[in-house]
Short mmCIF file of C-alpha atoms in Angstrom, two decimals:
data_model
loop_
_atom_site.label_atom_id
_atom_site.label_comp_id
_atom_site.label_asym_id
_atom_site.label_seq_id
_atom_site.Cartn_x
_atom_site.Cartn_y
_atom_site.Cartn_z
CA UNK A 24 -5.24 16.18 22.48
CA UNK A 25 -5.61 13.37 19.95
CA UNK A 26 -2.61 11.57 21.42
CA UNK A 27 -4.33 11.37 24.81
CA UNK A 28 -7.22 9.53 23.11
CA UNK A 29 -4.75 7.10 21.52
CA UNK A 30 -3.99 5.70 24.98
CA UNK A 31 -7.54 4.31 25.19
CA UNK A 32 -7.90 3.12 21.59
CA UNK A 33 -6.57 0.00 19.88
CA UNK A 34 -3.21 0.79 18.26
CA UNK A 35 -2.86 -2.36 16.19
CA UNK A 36 -5.01 -5.23 14.98
CA UNK A 37 -4.11 -8.75 13.92
CA UNK A 38 -6.79 -10.75 12.13
CA UNK A 39 -6.70 -14.48 11.45
CA UNK A 40 -8.85 -16.25 8.88
CA UNK A 41 -9.11 -20.01 8.33
CA UNK A 42 -11.69 -22.47 6.97
CA UNK A 43 -12.65 -23.50 10.51
CA UNK A 44 -13.07 -19.81 11.49
CA UNK A 45 -14.81 -18.21 8.49
CA UNK A 46 -15.86 -15.22 10.64
CA UNK A 47 -12.20 -14.76 11.56
CA UNK A 48 -10.41 -14.16 14.83
CA UNK A 49 -9.17 -10.72 15.85
CA UNK A 50 -6.69 -9.50 18.43
CA UNK A 51 -6.52 -5.82 19.30
CA UNK A 52 -3.33 -4.35 20.77
CA UNK A 53 -3.83 -1.30 22.96
CA UNK A 54 -1.10 0.70 24.67
CA UNK A 55 -1.86 -1.13 27.91
CA UNK A 56 -3.62 -4.42 27.07
CA UNK A 57 -4.53 -7.11 24.57
CA UNK A 58 -8.17 -7.53 23.64
CA UNK A 59 -10.35 -9.46 21.24
CA UNK A 60 -10.32 -13.23 20.89
CA UNK A 61 -6.97 -13.68 22.63
CA UNK A 62 -8.09 -16.77 24.60
CA UNK A 63 -9.11 -18.61 21.41
CA UNK A 64 -5.89 -17.57 19.65
CA UNK A 65 -3.85 -18.76 22.66
CA UNK A 66 -5.70 -22.09 22.57
CA UNK A 67 -4.96 -22.60 18.88
CA UNK A 68 -1.35 -21.45 19.14
CA UNK A 69 -0.75 -23.97 21.92
CA UNK A 70 -0.96 -26.80 19.37
CA UNK A 71 1.94 -25.42 17.32
CA UNK A 72 4.04 -24.54 20.37
CA UNK A 73 3.63 -20.77 20.57
CA UNK A 74 3.71 -19.09 23.95
CA UNK A 75 0.47 -17.76 25.38
CA UNK A 76 -0.14 -14.03 25.06
CA UNK A 77 -0.71 -12.20 28.34
CA UNK A 78 -0.38 -8.42 28.75
CA UNK A 79 1.56 -8.81 32.00
CA UNK A 80 4.38 -10.51 30.05
CA UNK A 81 5.14 -7.31 28.13
CA UNK A 82 6.81 -4.34 29.80
CA UNK A 83 5.61 -2.24 26.85
CA UNK A 84 2.06 -2.32 28.25
CA UNK A 85 3.34 -0.86 31.51
CA UNK A 86 5.27 2.07 30.04
CA UNK A 87 3.61 2.82 26.69
CA UNK A 88 0.62 4.79 28.06
CA UNK A 89 3.03 7.08 29.94
CA UNK A 90 5.23 7.59 26.87
CA UNK A 91 2.22 8.45 24.71
CA UNK A 92 0.92 10.80 27.43
CA UNK A 93 4.33 12.49 27.63
CA UNK A 94 4.34 13.02 23.85
CA UNK A 95 0.81 14.46 24.05
CA UNK A 96 2.02 16.94 26.67
CA UNK A 97 5.11 17.76 24.58
CA UNK A 98 2.91 18.46 21.53
CA UNK A 99 0.88 20.92 23.62
CA UNK A 100 3.99 22.51 25.18
CA UNK A 101 5.72 22.98 21.81
CA UNK A 102 2.51 24.52 20.43
CA UNK A 103 2.29 26.95 23.33
CA UNK A 104 5.99 27.90 23.28
CA UNK A 105 6.01 28.18 19.46
CA UNK A 106 9.76 27.59 19.16
CA UNK A 107 11.00 26.28 15.83
CA UNK A 108 13.92 24.33 17.32
CA UNK A 109 11.60 22.61 19.80
CA UNK A 110 9.35 21.66 16.90
CA UNK A 111 12.28 20.06 15.07
CA UNK A 112 13.46 18.25 18.21
CA UNK A 113 9.93 16.96 18.85
CA UNK A 114 9.70 15.71 15.27
CA UNK A 115 13.04 13.89 15.57
CA UNK A 116 12.11 12.36 18.92
CA UNK A 117 8.65 11.33 17.67
CA UNK A 118 10.11 9.72 14.54
CA UNK A 119 12.75 7.93 16.61
CA UNK A 120 10.04 6.66 18.98
CA UNK A 121 8.03 5.38 16.00
CA UNK A 122 11.03 3.55 14.54
CA UNK A 123 12.04 2.05 17.90
CA UNK A 124 8.43 0.97 18.52
CA UNK A 125 8.16 -0.78 15.16
CA UNK A 126 11.54 -2.52 15.64
CA UNK A 127 10.44 -3.65 19.11
CA UNK A 128 7.13 -4.94 17.69
CA UNK A 129 8.96 -6.78 14.88
CA UNK A 130 11.32 -8.43 17.38
CA UNK A 131 8.34 -9.37 19.53
CA UNK A 132 6.57 -10.93 16.52
CA UNK A 133 9.75 -12.72 15.46
CA UNK A 134 10.31 -14.27 18.88
CA UNK A 135 6.63 -15.16 19.20
CA UNK A 136 6.66 -16.97 15.86
CA UNK A 137 10.07 -18.66 16.11
CA UNK A 138 10.52 -19.57 19.80
CA UNK A 139 8.32 -22.67 19.67
CA UNK A 140 7.90 -25.51 22.15
CA UNK A 141 9.78 -28.52 20.72
CA UNK A 142 7.16 -30.81 22.33
CA UNK A 143 4.18 -29.17 20.60
CA UNK A 144 1.38 -31.38 19.27
CA UNK A 145 1.89 -30.13 15.70
CA UNK A 146 5.42 -29.68 14.39
CA UNK A 147 6.12 -28.77 10.77
CA UNK A 148 9.89 -28.98 10.21
CA UNK A 149 11.35 -25.63 9.20
CA UNK A 150 8.05 -23.80 9.74
CA UNK A 151 7.93 -20.54 11.70
CA UNK A 152 4.69 -18.78 12.58
CA UNK A 153 5.76 -15.16 12.71
CA UNK A 154 2.75 -12.91 12.08
CA UNK A 155 3.40 -10.09 9.60
CA UNK A 156 4.35 -6.67 10.88
CA UNK A 157 2.10 -5.09 8.25
CA UNK A 158 0.03 -6.85 5.61
CA UNK A 159 -0.88 -10.47 4.90
CA UNK A 160 0.95 -13.73 5.48
CA UNK A 161 -0.13 -17.35 5.10
CA UNK A 162 0.61 -19.44 8.22
CA UNK A 163 -0.40 -23.05 7.50
CA UNK A 164 -4.17 -22.88 6.95
CA UNK A 165 -4.46 -19.42 8.56
CA UNK A 166 -4.20 -16.15 6.71
CA UNK A 167 -2.83 -13.51 9.11
CA UNK A 168 -3.43 -9.81 8.50
CA UNK A 169 -1.74 -7.10 10.56
CA UNK A 170 -2.43 -3.37 10.33
CA UNK A 171 -2.66 -0.26 12.52
CA UNK A 172 -6.06 0.22 14.14
CA UNK A 173 -7.78 3.55 14.87
CA UNK A 174 -5.31 4.57 17.60
CA UNK A 175 -2.37 3.69 15.37
CA UNK A 176 -3.79 5.73 12.48
CA UNK A 177 -4.34 8.71 14.79
CA UNK A 178 -0.75 8.32 16.02
CA UNK A 179 0.51 8.25 12.42
CA UNK A 180 -1.69 11.25 11.60
CA UNK A 181 -0.22 13.23 14.50
CA UNK A 182 3.27 12.41 13.23
CA UNK A 183 2.33 13.46 9.69
CA UNK A 184 0.87 16.73 10.96
CA UNK A 185 4.03 17.34 13.00
CA UNK A 186 6.17 16.66 9.92
CA UNK A 187 4.01 19.01 7.83
CA UNK A 188 4.37 21.81 10.42
CA UNK A 189 8.13 21.27 10.60
CA UNK A 190 8.50 21.39 6.81
CA UNK A 191 6.28 24.49 6.59
CA UNK A 192 8.41 26.25 9.24
CA UNK A 193 11.62 25.22 7.47
CA UNK A 194 10.28 26.64 4.17
CA UNK A 195 9.39 29.93 5.84
CA UNK A 196 12.91 30.25 7.24
CA UNK A 197 14.40 29.27 3.87
CA UNK A 198 12.37 31.97 2.08
CA UNK A 199 13.39 34.58 4.63
CA UNK A 200 17.09 33.80 4.14
CA UNK A 201 16.88 34.38 0.40
CA UNK A 202 15.06 37.70 0.68
#
């Protein structure tokens, strides 16, 4: 059930701090939209040639809620059917989805920070503005911080719980084989 809630919660958060914005700027990434101070961030990024961020430009926001919903249903189905092999398959598929999602997000961040308008008002030769996937990064006078938000932590927690259940089942089978 927790995965259904993830659809409505922010999955990721990117915070920007700079002397001219001591209170910081925050963008929240949901499974279906961008939220927070996106308009201000778009206005600032215009000066260095970054593309504007709009949810409709990302196919991920169209399909991600359905993928998360499907995984939520699969978690419930595997729990009801109580089949070890299905548990292992679900774990593999969930881990693969997590890896593919993070690679997609990294590529998105890379393109966003490197595909700059050559006619931008501010050009620093050799400078790219790729926000970090996780953690901190200095981008000119801005300090960018990127981390999972509440929905992302719940998603990670569901994966950890799935891994724990899979390992516990594997140990039970392993003990039974040696008896």
